């Protein structure tokens, strides 16, 4: 298979879809890899690194999209990239379609087959291609939250760990999954007073067993959230419903009950955000204020630590990418129901129920798409 990796063009996105090592693995299996010049520069990989393992480096994204049978990316294709997709071409990347009707419309119109990293599953009910970036984003959330809390950035001027004689910041993490667990670990490690909210009692028991003395946890209800945010200095939104739009857990009206200068970090912004006042921002201009509350809503948080993120994502995507290349997407998905769960679009039809429900678009089953 001819595998293509274009340079990411989303603002401040420095990751790359294929590492040289991943490209080398594909080439060793008899596939051909083409990479856009400087695609890996933001993550510390040079064109010569790709050439050294046998990949061909091309000058433009247009050449990559025109030639490749499978496009491997990190972020969802931007409008100019979607115009270059064609019928029968395979796209393997993050999509986050539920809050993005324009992208969905363009992918359907292109006739391509699109498999989304974020909806591929595993035997444990997890999301193995989302998990590494959730780990990165979770660990980044307290770091960027601490920065947002600095007075010069509009925050309350509160130090996460406090100092002797002065109490630490109060941090509320909404969601005890991968993002929330990593956010809580880092925030607690910075010395903050951390409470994690979740609706799964088994998950709360797990968090208590493993992290009992490190941070607190509490069953998540609207009332518990409303009460805790009144004293919070930092709130991290870490709730995910696979493939679907994130639920809105803090309303604009509730901002008035919070401390002036408190910070909201919305890690769910890729799926529309879990605060009513959230809107996507970039690393170039990450923070904005609503009713005295600072919002950090960067839609590609892991891009800030591009090398770590690229290596972590590459480790997770490599087996699936090789399977798609070795077998073709139909056979690979037929052999692996978890990979089939990643199928979101095929030949002008939507194949993921949660996206169809969010956008009001008819959906066909992935199993039926395999036969088309």
PDB file of C-alpha atoms in Angstrom, residues 108-365:
ATOM      1  CA  UNK A 108     -19.215  12.467   3.218  1.00  0.00           C
ATOM      2  CA  UNK A 109     -18.970  14.434  -0.016  1.00  0.00           C
ATOM      3  CA  UNK A 110     -15.409  13.243  -0.684  1.00  0.00           C
ATOM      4  CA  UNK A 111     -16.399   9.571  -0.847  1.00  0.00           C
ATOM      5  CA  UNK A 112     -13.391   8.604   1.272  1.00  0.00           C
ATOM      6  CA  UNK A 113     -13.289   5.956   3.998  1.00  0.00           C
ATOM      7  CA  UNK A 114     -12.429   7.550   7.345  1.00  0.00           C
ATOM      8  CA  UNK A 115     -11.373   5.642  10.462  1.00  0.00           C
ATOM      9  CA  UNK A 116     -11.215   7.769  13.615  1.00  0.00           C
ATOM     10  CA  UNK A 117      -8.567   7.097  16.232  1.00  0.00           C
ATOM     11  CA  UNK A 118     -10.896   8.215  18.996  1.00  0.00           C
ATOM     12  CA  UNK A 119     -13.554   5.538  18.447  1.00  0.00           C
ATOM     13  CA  UNK A 120     -11.312   2.472  18.005  1.00  0.00           C
ATOM     14  CA  UNK A 121     -11.900   0.235  21.042  1.00  0.00           C
ATOM     15  CA  UNK A 122     -10.176  -2.607  22.897  1.00  0.00           C
ATOM     16  CA  UNK A 123     -11.087  -5.738  24.860  1.00  0.00           C
ATOM     17  CA  UNK A 124     -11.250  -3.826  28.144  1.00  0.00           C
ATOM     18  CA  UNK A 125     -13.775  -1.285  26.895  1.00  0.00           C
ATOM     19  CA  UNK A 126     -11.067   1.331  26.504  1.00  0.00           C
ATOM     20  CA  UNK A 127     -10.087   3.629  23.651  1.00  0.00           C
ATOM     21  CA  UNK A 128      -6.468   2.645  22.930  1.00  0.00           C
ATOM     22  CA  UNK A 129      -5.739   5.335  20.330  1.00  0.00           C
ATOM     23  CA  UNK A 130      -7.262   8.107  22.424  1.00  0.00           C
ATOM     24  CA  UNK A 131      -5.658   6.963  25.690  1.00  0.00           C
ATOM     25  CA  UNK A 132      -2.083   8.157  25.029  1.00  0.00           C
ATOM     26  CA  UNK A 133      -3.246  11.654  24.111  1.00  0.00           C
ATOM     27  CA  UNK A 134      -5.665  11.617  27.046  1.00  0.00           C
ATOM     28  CA  UNK A 135      -2.708  10.801  29.273  1.00  0.00           C
ATOM     29  CA  UNK A 136      -0.730  13.700  27.817  1.00  0.00           C
ATOM     30  CA  UNK A 137      -3.652  16.147  27.987  1.00  0.00           C
ATOM     31  CA  UNK A 138      -4.494  15.060  31.527  1.00  0.00           C
ATOM     32  CA  UNK A 139      -0.930  15.623  32.680  1.00  0.00           C
ATOM     33  CA  UNK A 140      -0.818  18.982  30.898  1.00  0.00           C
ATOM     34  CA  UNK A 141      -4.113  20.225  32.374  1.00  0.00           C
ATOM     35  CA  UNK A 142      -2.785  21.148  35.857  1.00  0.00           C
ATOM     36  CA  UNK A 143       0.337  22.623  34.249  1.00  0.00           C
ATOM     37  CA  UNK A 144      -1.639  24.971  31.992  1.00  0.00           C
ATOM     38  CA  UNK A 145      -4.183  25.520  34.767  1.00  0.00           C
ATOM     39  CA  UNK A 146      -1.424  26.676  37.107  1.00  0.00           C
ATOM     40  CA  UNK A 147      -0.215  29.058  34.390  1.00  0.00           C
ATOM     41  CA  UNK A 148      -3.747  30.372  33.813  1.00  0.00           C
ATOM     42  CA  UNK A 149      -4.122  31.020  37.563  1.00  0.00           C
ATOM     43  CA  UNK A 150      -1.167  33.408  37.517  1.00  0.00           C
ATOM     44  CA  UNK A 151      -2.327  37.001  37.990  1.00  0.00           C
ATOM     45  CA  UNK A 152      -0.519  38.231  34.879  1.00  0.00           C
ATOM     46  CA  UNK A 153      -2.667  35.827  32.846  1.00  0.00           C
ATOM     47  CA  UNK A 154      -5.926  37.007  34.397  1.00  0.00           C
ATOM     48  CA  UNK A 155      -6.140  34.354  37.111  1.00  0.00           C
ATOM     49  CA  UNK A 156      -6.600  34.534  40.869  1.00  0.00           C
ATOM     50  CA  UNK A 157      -2.888  34.642  41.590  1.00  0.00           C
ATOM     51  CA  UNK A 158      -2.968  31.338  43.474  1.00  0.00           C
ATOM     52  CA  UNK A 159      -0.006  28.952  43.693  1.00  0.00           C
ATOM     53  CA  UNK A 160      -1.040  25.313  43.176  1.00  0.00           C
ATOM     54  CA  UNK A 161       0.902  23.951  46.153  1.00  0.00           C
ATOM     55  CA  UNK A 162       0.678  26.994  48.407  1.00  0.00           C
ATOM     56  CA  UNK A 163       3.588  27.640  50.798  1.00  0.00           C
ATOM     57  CA  UNK A 164       4.054  27.022  54.525  1.00  0.00           C
ATOM     58  CA  UNK A 165       1.341  29.006  56.264  1.00  0.00           C
ATOM     59  CA  UNK A 166      -0.727  29.468  53.071  1.00  0.00           C
ATOM     60  CA  UNK A 167      -3.101  26.767  51.827  1.00  0.00           C
ATOM     61  CA  UNK A 168      -2.863  25.134  48.376  1.00  0.00           C
ATOM     62  CA  UNK A 169      -5.155  25.683  45.424  1.00  0.00           C
ATOM     63  CA  UNK A 170      -8.413  23.750  45.404  1.00  0.00           C
ATOM     64  CA  UNK A 171      -8.739  21.693  42.228  1.00  0.00           C
ATOM     65  CA  UNK A 172     -11.875  19.907  41.020  1.00  0.00           C
ATOM     66  CA  UNK A 173     -11.512  17.316  38.259  1.00  0.00           C
ATOM     67  CA  UNK A 174     -14.805  16.363  36.609  1.00  0.00           C
ATOM     68  CA  UNK A 175     -14.408  12.843  35.236  1.00  0.00           C
ATOM     69  CA  UNK A 176     -12.300  10.028  36.636  1.00  0.00           C
ATOM     70  CA  UNK A 177     -11.242   8.356  33.386  1.00  0.00           C
ATOM     71  CA  UNK A 178      -7.818   8.495  31.770  1.00  0.00           C
ATOM     72  CA  UNK A 179      -7.698  12.301  31.493  1.00  0.00           C
ATOM     73  CA  UNK A 180      -9.097  12.880  34.958  1.00  0.00           C
ATOM     74  CA  UNK A 181      -6.849  10.354  36.680  1.00  0.00           C
ATOM     75  CA  UNK A 182      -3.696  11.799  35.148  1.00  0.00           C
ATOM     76  CA  UNK A 183      -4.833  15.366  35.836  1.00  0.00           C
ATOM     77  CA  UNK A 184      -5.522  14.508  39.468  1.00  0.00           C
ATOM     78  CA  UNK A 185      -2.152  12.756  39.886  1.00  0.00           C
ATOM     79  CA  UNK A 186      -0.205  15.746  38.580  1.00  0.00           C
ATOM     80  CA  UNK A 187      -2.293  18.350  40.429  1.00  0.00           C
ATOM     81  CA  UNK A 188      -1.854  16.417  43.669  1.00  0.00           C
ATOM     82  CA  UNK A 189       1.848  16.069  42.924  1.00  0.00           C
ATOM     83  CA  UNK A 190       2.022  19.864  42.663  1.00  0.00           C
ATOM     84  CA  UNK A 191       0.625  20.013  46.180  1.00  0.00           C
ATOM     85  CA  UNK A 192      -2.948  21.036  45.337  1.00  0.00           C
ATOM     86  CA  UNK A 193      -6.069  19.953  47.259  1.00  0.00           C
ATOM     87  CA  UNK A 194      -7.742  17.745  44.624  1.00  0.00           C
ATOM     88  CA  UNK A 195     -11.227  16.225  44.355  1.00  0.00           C
ATOM     89  CA  UNK A 196     -12.253  13.962  41.458  1.00  0.00           C
ATOM     90  CA  UNK A 197     -15.921  13.601  40.475  1.00  0.00           C
ATOM     91  CA  UNK A 198     -17.241  10.577  38.586  1.00  0.00           C
ATOM     92  CA  UNK A 199     -20.548   8.711  38.157  1.00  0.00           C
ATOM     93  CA  UNK A 200     -19.051   5.214  38.135  1.00  0.00           C
ATOM     94  CA  UNK A 201     -18.869   3.666  41.588  1.00  0.00           C
ATOM     95  CA  UNK A 202     -16.426   0.955  40.409  1.00  0.00           C
ATOM     96  CA  UNK A 203     -14.173   3.704  39.062  1.00  0.00           C
ATOM     97  CA  UNK A 204     -14.400   5.656  42.318  1.00  0.00           C
ATOM     98  CA  UNK A 205     -13.503   2.489  44.243  1.00  0.00           C
ATOM     99  CA  UNK A 206     -10.514   1.973  41.975  1.00  0.00           C
ATOM    100  CA  UNK A 207      -9.345   5.558  42.461  1.00  0.00           C
ATOM    101  CA  UNK A 208      -9.759   5.228  46.203  1.00  0.00           C
ATOM    102  CA  UNK A 209      -7.859   1.927  46.325  1.00  0.00           C
ATOM    103  CA  UNK A 210      -4.958   3.155  44.194  1.00  0.00           C
ATOM    104  CA  UNK A 211      -4.747   6.839  45.104  1.00  0.00           C
ATOM    105  CA  UNK A 212      -6.641   6.988  48.407  1.00  0.00           C
ATOM    106  CA  UNK A 213      -4.298   9.343  50.237  1.00  0.00           C
ATOM    107  CA  UNK A 214      -3.241  11.337  47.181  1.00  0.00           C
ATOM    108  CA  UNK A 215      -6.559  12.939  46.255  1.00  0.00           C
ATOM    109  CA  UNK A 216     -10.216  12.735  47.231  1.00  0.00           C
ATOM    110  CA  UNK A 217     -13.095  11.484  45.130  1.00  0.00           C
ATOM    111  CA  UNK A 218     -16.836  12.052  45.204  1.00  0.00           C
ATOM    112  CA  UNK A 219     -19.865  10.758  43.336  1.00  0.00           C
ATOM    113  CA  UNK A 220     -20.788  13.202  40.576  1.00  0.00           C
ATOM    114  CA  UNK A 221     -24.199  14.871  40.699  1.00  0.00           C
ATOM    115  CA  UNK A 222     -25.243  18.299  39.487  1.00  0.00           C
ATOM    116  CA  UNK A 223     -25.544  19.358  43.110  1.00  0.00           C
ATOM    117  CA  UNK A 224     -22.083  18.101  44.071  1.00  0.00           C
ATOM    118  CA  UNK A 225     -20.533  19.873  41.091  1.00  0.00           C
ATOM    119  CA  UNK A 226     -22.358  23.120  41.870  1.00  0.00           C
ATOM    120  CA  UNK A 227     -21.165  22.999  45.462  1.00  0.00           C
ATOM    121  CA  UNK A 228     -17.529  22.166  44.752  1.00  0.00           C
ATOM    122  CA  UNK A 229     -16.963  24.770  42.041  1.00  0.00           C
ATOM    123  CA  UNK A 230     -17.877  27.548  44.490  1.00  0.00           C
ATOM    124  CA  UNK A 231     -14.604  26.997  46.362  1.00  0.00           C
ATOM    125  CA  UNK A 232     -12.475  25.785  43.448  1.00  0.00           C
ATOM    126  CA  UNK A 233      -9.519  27.701  42.104  1.00  0.00           C
ATOM    127  CA  UNK A 234      -9.161  25.355  39.127  1.00  0.00           C
ATOM    128  CA  UNK A 235     -11.720  23.085  37.449  1.00  0.00           C
ATOM    129  CA  UNK A 236     -10.600  20.510  34.881  1.00  0.00           C
ATOM    130  CA  UNK A 237     -13.301  19.197  32.523  1.00  0.00           C
ATOM    131  CA  UNK A 238     -12.387  15.608  31.675  1.00  0.00           C
ATOM    132  CA  UNK A 239     -15.663  13.956  30.647  1.00  0.00           C
ATOM    133  CA  UNK A 240     -15.850  11.858  27.488  1.00  0.00           C
ATOM    134  CA  UNK A 241     -18.701  10.032  25.815  1.00  0.00           C
ATOM    135  CA  UNK A 242     -16.998   8.088  22.994  1.00  0.00           C
ATOM    136  CA  UNK A 243     -17.615   9.725  19.634  1.00  0.00           C
ATOM    137  CA  UNK A 244     -20.408  11.922  20.992  1.00  0.00           C
ATOM    138  CA  UNK A 245     -20.625  15.580  21.909  1.00  0.00           C
ATOM    139  CA  UNK A 246     -19.488  16.256  25.461  1.00  0.00           C
ATOM    140  CA  UNK A 247     -22.211  17.021  28.036  1.00  0.00           C
ATOM    141  CA  UNK A 248     -22.358  20.572  29.402  1.00  0.00           C
ATOM    142  CA  UNK A 249     -21.610  20.286  33.121  1.00  0.00           C
ATOM    143  CA  UNK A 250     -21.137  23.916  34.166  1.00  0.00           C
ATOM    144  CA  UNK A 251     -23.561  26.556  32.906  1.00  0.00           C
ATOM    145  CA  UNK A 252     -22.799  30.226  32.309  1.00  0.00           C
ATOM    146  CA  UNK A 253     -25.109  31.094  35.166  1.00  0.00           C
ATOM    147  CA  UNK A 254     -22.932  29.043  37.527  1.00  0.00           C
ATOM    148  CA  UNK A 255     -19.829  31.074  36.719  1.00  0.00           C
ATOM    149  CA  UNK A 256     -21.160  33.814  38.991  1.00  0.00           C
ATOM    150  CA  UNK A 257     -20.937  31.409  41.942  1.00  0.00           C
ATOM    151  CA  UNK A 258     -17.217  30.812  41.381  1.00  0.00           C
ATOM    152  CA  UNK A 259     -14.281  32.776  42.752  1.00  0.00           C
ATOM    153  CA  UNK A 260     -13.255  35.679  40.479  1.00  0.00           C
ATOM    154  CA  UNK A 261     -10.193  34.669  38.494  1.00  0.00           C
ATOM    155  CA  UNK A 262     -10.788  30.927  38.918  1.00  0.00           C
ATOM    156  CA  UNK A 263      -9.706  28.843  35.922  1.00  0.00           C
ATOM    157  CA  UNK A 264     -11.540  26.304  33.776  1.00  0.00           C
ATOM    158  CA  UNK A 265      -9.448  23.915  31.672  1.00  0.00           C
ATOM    159  CA  UNK A 266     -11.677  22.075  29.186  1.00  0.00           C
ATOM    160  CA  UNK A 267      -9.914  18.943  27.947  1.00  0.00           C
ATOM    161  CA  UNK A 268     -13.154  17.841  26.244  1.00  0.00           C
ATOM    162  CA  UNK A 269     -13.120  20.788  23.841  1.00  0.00           C
ATOM    163  CA  UNK A 270     -12.375  18.482  20.860  1.00  0.00           C
ATOM    164  CA  UNK A 271     -15.827  17.012  21.450  1.00  0.00           C
ATOM    165  CA  UNK A 272     -17.524  20.395  21.898  1.00  0.00           C
ATOM    166  CA  UNK A 273     -16.452  21.077  25.480  1.00  0.00           C
ATOM    167  CA  UNK A 274     -18.075  20.286  28.819  1.00  0.00           C
ATOM    168  CA  UNK A 275     -18.622  23.888  29.967  1.00  0.00           C
ATOM    169  CA  UNK A 276     -21.410  25.970  28.412  1.00  0.00           C
ATOM    170  CA  UNK A 277     -19.024  28.890  27.868  1.00  0.00           C
ATOM    171  CA  UNK A 278     -16.262  26.838  26.220  1.00  0.00           C
ATOM    172  CA  UNK A 279     -15.034  27.658  22.721  1.00  0.00           C
ATOM    173  CA  UNK A 280     -11.969  26.230  21.042  1.00  0.00           C
ATOM    174  CA  UNK A 281      -8.738  28.231  21.301  1.00  0.00           C
ATOM    175  CA  UNK A 282      -5.174  27.709  20.050  1.00  0.00           C
ATOM    176  CA  UNK A 283      -1.762  27.610  21.689  1.00  0.00           C
ATOM    177  CA  UNK A 284      -1.131  31.047  20.187  1.00  0.00           C
ATOM    178  CA  UNK A 285      -4.061  32.572  22.108  1.00  0.00           C
ATOM    179  CA  UNK A 286      -5.157  29.945  24.639  1.00  0.00           C
ATOM    180  CA  UNK A 287      -7.053  31.835  27.347  1.00  0.00           C
ATOM    181  CA  UNK A 288     -10.150  34.024  27.406  1.00  0.00           C
ATOM    182  CA  UNK A 289     -12.380  35.396  30.152  1.00  0.00           C
ATOM    183  CA  UNK A 290     -16.136  35.055  30.644  1.00  0.00           C
ATOM    184  CA  UNK A 291     -17.831  36.697  33.636  1.00  0.00           C
ATOM    185  CA  UNK A 292     -14.548  36.923  35.501  1.00  0.00           C
ATOM    186  CA  UNK A 293     -13.640  33.236  35.001  1.00  0.00           C
ATOM    187  CA  UNK A 294     -10.595  32.304  32.906  1.00  0.00           C
ATOM    188  CA  UNK A 295     -11.085  29.615  30.260  1.00  0.00           C
ATOM    189  CA  UNK A 296      -8.288  27.491  28.753  1.00  0.00           C
ATOM    190  CA  UNK A 297      -9.802  25.547  25.827  1.00  0.00           C
ATOM    191  CA  UNK A 298      -6.992  24.630  23.447  1.00  0.00           C
ATOM    192  CA  UNK A 299      -8.308  21.982  21.064  1.00  0.00           C
ATOM    193  CA  UNK A 300      -4.978  20.214  20.555  1.00  0.00           C
ATOM    194  CA  UNK A 301      -3.356  20.408  23.967  1.00  0.00           C
ATOM    195  CA  UNK A 302      -0.903  17.518  23.336  1.00  0.00           C
ATOM    196  CA  UNK A 303       0.550  19.499  20.418  1.00  0.00           C
ATOM    197  CA  UNK A 304       2.357  21.634  22.998  1.00  0.00           C
ATOM    198  CA  UNK A 305       4.621  18.679  23.819  1.00  0.00           C
ATOM    199  CA  UNK A 306       4.836  17.451  20.258  1.00  0.00           C
ATOM    200  CA  UNK A 307       7.724  15.018  20.557  1.00  0.00           C
ATOM    201  CA  UNK A 308       6.343  13.162  23.569  1.00  0.00           C
ATOM    202  CA  UNK A 309       2.873  13.157  22.016  1.00  0.00           C
ATOM    203  CA  UNK A 310       4.034  11.969  18.596  1.00  0.00           C
ATOM    204  CA  UNK A 311       6.006   9.074  20.063  1.00  0.00           C
ATOM    205  CA  UNK A 312       3.142   8.064  22.381  1.00  0.00           C
ATOM    206  CA  UNK A 313       0.550   8.243  19.606  1.00  0.00           C
ATOM    207  CA  UNK A 314       2.807   6.382  17.179  1.00  0.00           C
ATOM    208  CA  UNK A 315       3.248   3.532  19.647  1.00  0.00           C
ATOM    209  CA  UNK A 316      -0.531   3.132  19.845  1.00  0.00           C
ATOM    210  CA  UNK A 317      -1.472   3.569  16.184  1.00  0.00           C
ATOM    211  CA  UNK A 318       1.317   1.463  14.650  1.00  0.00           C
ATOM    212  CA  UNK A 319      -0.313  -2.007  14.937  1.00  0.00           C
ATOM    213  CA  UNK A 320      -3.593  -0.717  13.485  1.00  0.00           C
ATOM    214  CA  UNK A 321      -1.856   1.193  10.697  1.00  0.00           C
ATOM    215  CA  UNK A 322       0.117  -1.901   9.725  1.00  0.00           C
ATOM    216  CA  UNK A 323      -3.020  -4.044   9.766  1.00  0.00           C
ATOM    217  CA  UNK A 324      -4.824  -1.589   7.475  1.00  0.00           C
ATOM    218  CA  UNK A 325      -1.851  -1.530   5.106  1.00  0.00           C
ATOM    219  CA  UNK A 326      -1.249  -5.293   5.129  1.00  0.00           C
ATOM    220  CA  UNK A 327      -4.867  -6.379   4.695  1.00  0.00           C
ATOM    221  CA  UNK A 328      -6.710  -3.397   3.273  1.00  0.00           C
ATOM    222  CA  UNK A 329      -9.315  -1.636   5.398  1.00  0.00           C
ATOM    223  CA  UNK A 330     -12.166  -4.075   4.711  1.00  0.00           C
ATOM    224  CA  UNK A 331     -10.300  -7.214   5.728  1.00  0.00           C
ATOM    225  CA  UNK A 332      -8.598  -5.476   8.651  1.00  0.00           C
ATOM    226  CA  UNK A 333     -11.943  -4.281  10.007  1.00  0.00           C
ATOM    227  CA  UNK A 334     -13.601  -7.624   9.351  1.00  0.00           C
ATOM    228  CA  UNK A 335     -10.854  -9.348  11.351  1.00  0.00           C
ATOM    229  CA  UNK A 336     -10.928  -6.815  14.198  1.00  0.00           C
ATOM    230  CA  UNK A 337     -14.255  -5.596  15.575  1.00  0.00           C
ATOM    231  CA  UNK A 338     -12.413  -2.970  17.628  1.00  0.00           C
ATOM    232  CA  UNK A 339     -10.910  -1.420  14.508  1.00  0.00           C
ATOM    233  CA  UNK A 340     -14.336  -1.576  12.836  1.00  0.00           C
ATOM    234  CA  UNK A 341     -15.639   0.590  15.699  1.00  0.00           C
ATOM    235  CA  UNK A 342     -13.294   3.263  14.397  1.00  0.00           C
ATOM    236  CA  UNK A 343     -15.092   3.460  11.053  1.00  0.00           C
ATOM    237  CA  UNK A 344     -16.970   6.783  10.953  1.00  0.00           C
ATOM    238  CA  UNK A 345     -17.439   7.469   7.235  1.00  0.00           C
ATOM    239  CA  UNK A 346     -17.504   5.299   4.105  1.00  0.00           C
ATOM    240  CA  UNK A 347     -18.468   6.101   0.525  1.00  0.00           C
ATOM    241  CA  UNK A 348     -20.669   9.052   1.382  1.00  0.00           C
ATOM    242  CA  UNK A 349     -22.387   7.414   4.369  1.00  0.00           C
ATOM    243  CA  UNK A 350     -21.993   7.990   8.090  1.00  0.00           C
ATOM    244  CA  UNK A 351     -21.250   4.814  10.053  1.00  0.00           C
ATOM    245  CA  UNK A 352     -21.011   5.979  13.689  1.00  0.00           C
ATOM    246  CA  UNK A 353     -24.270   6.242  15.620  1.00  0.00           C
ATOM    247  CA  UNK A 354     -23.235   8.864  18.198  1.00  0.00           C
ATOM    248  CA  UNK A 355     -22.126  11.251  15.446  1.00  0.00           C
ATOM    249  CA  UNK A 356     -25.349  10.758  13.512  1.00  0.00           C
ATOM    250  CA  UNK A 357     -27.392  11.414  16.648  1.00  0.00           C
ATOM    251  CA  UNK A 358     -25.435  14.594  17.435  1.00  0.00           C
ATOM    252  CA  UNK A 359     -25.722  15.966  13.895  1.00  0.00           C
ATOM    253  CA  UNK A 360     -29.120  14.607  12.857  1.00  0.00           C
ATOM    254  CA  UNK A 361     -27.684  12.531   9.984  1.00  0.00           C
ATOM    255  CA  UNK A 362     -28.819   9.039   8.981  1.00  0.00           C
ATOM    256  CA  UNK A 363     -26.345   6.292   9.805  1.00  0.00           C
ATOM    257  CA  UNK A 364     -25.667   2.843   8.382  1.00  0.00           C
ATOM    258  CA  UNK A 365     -24.057   0.101  10.447  1.00  0.00           C
TER     259      UNK A 365
END
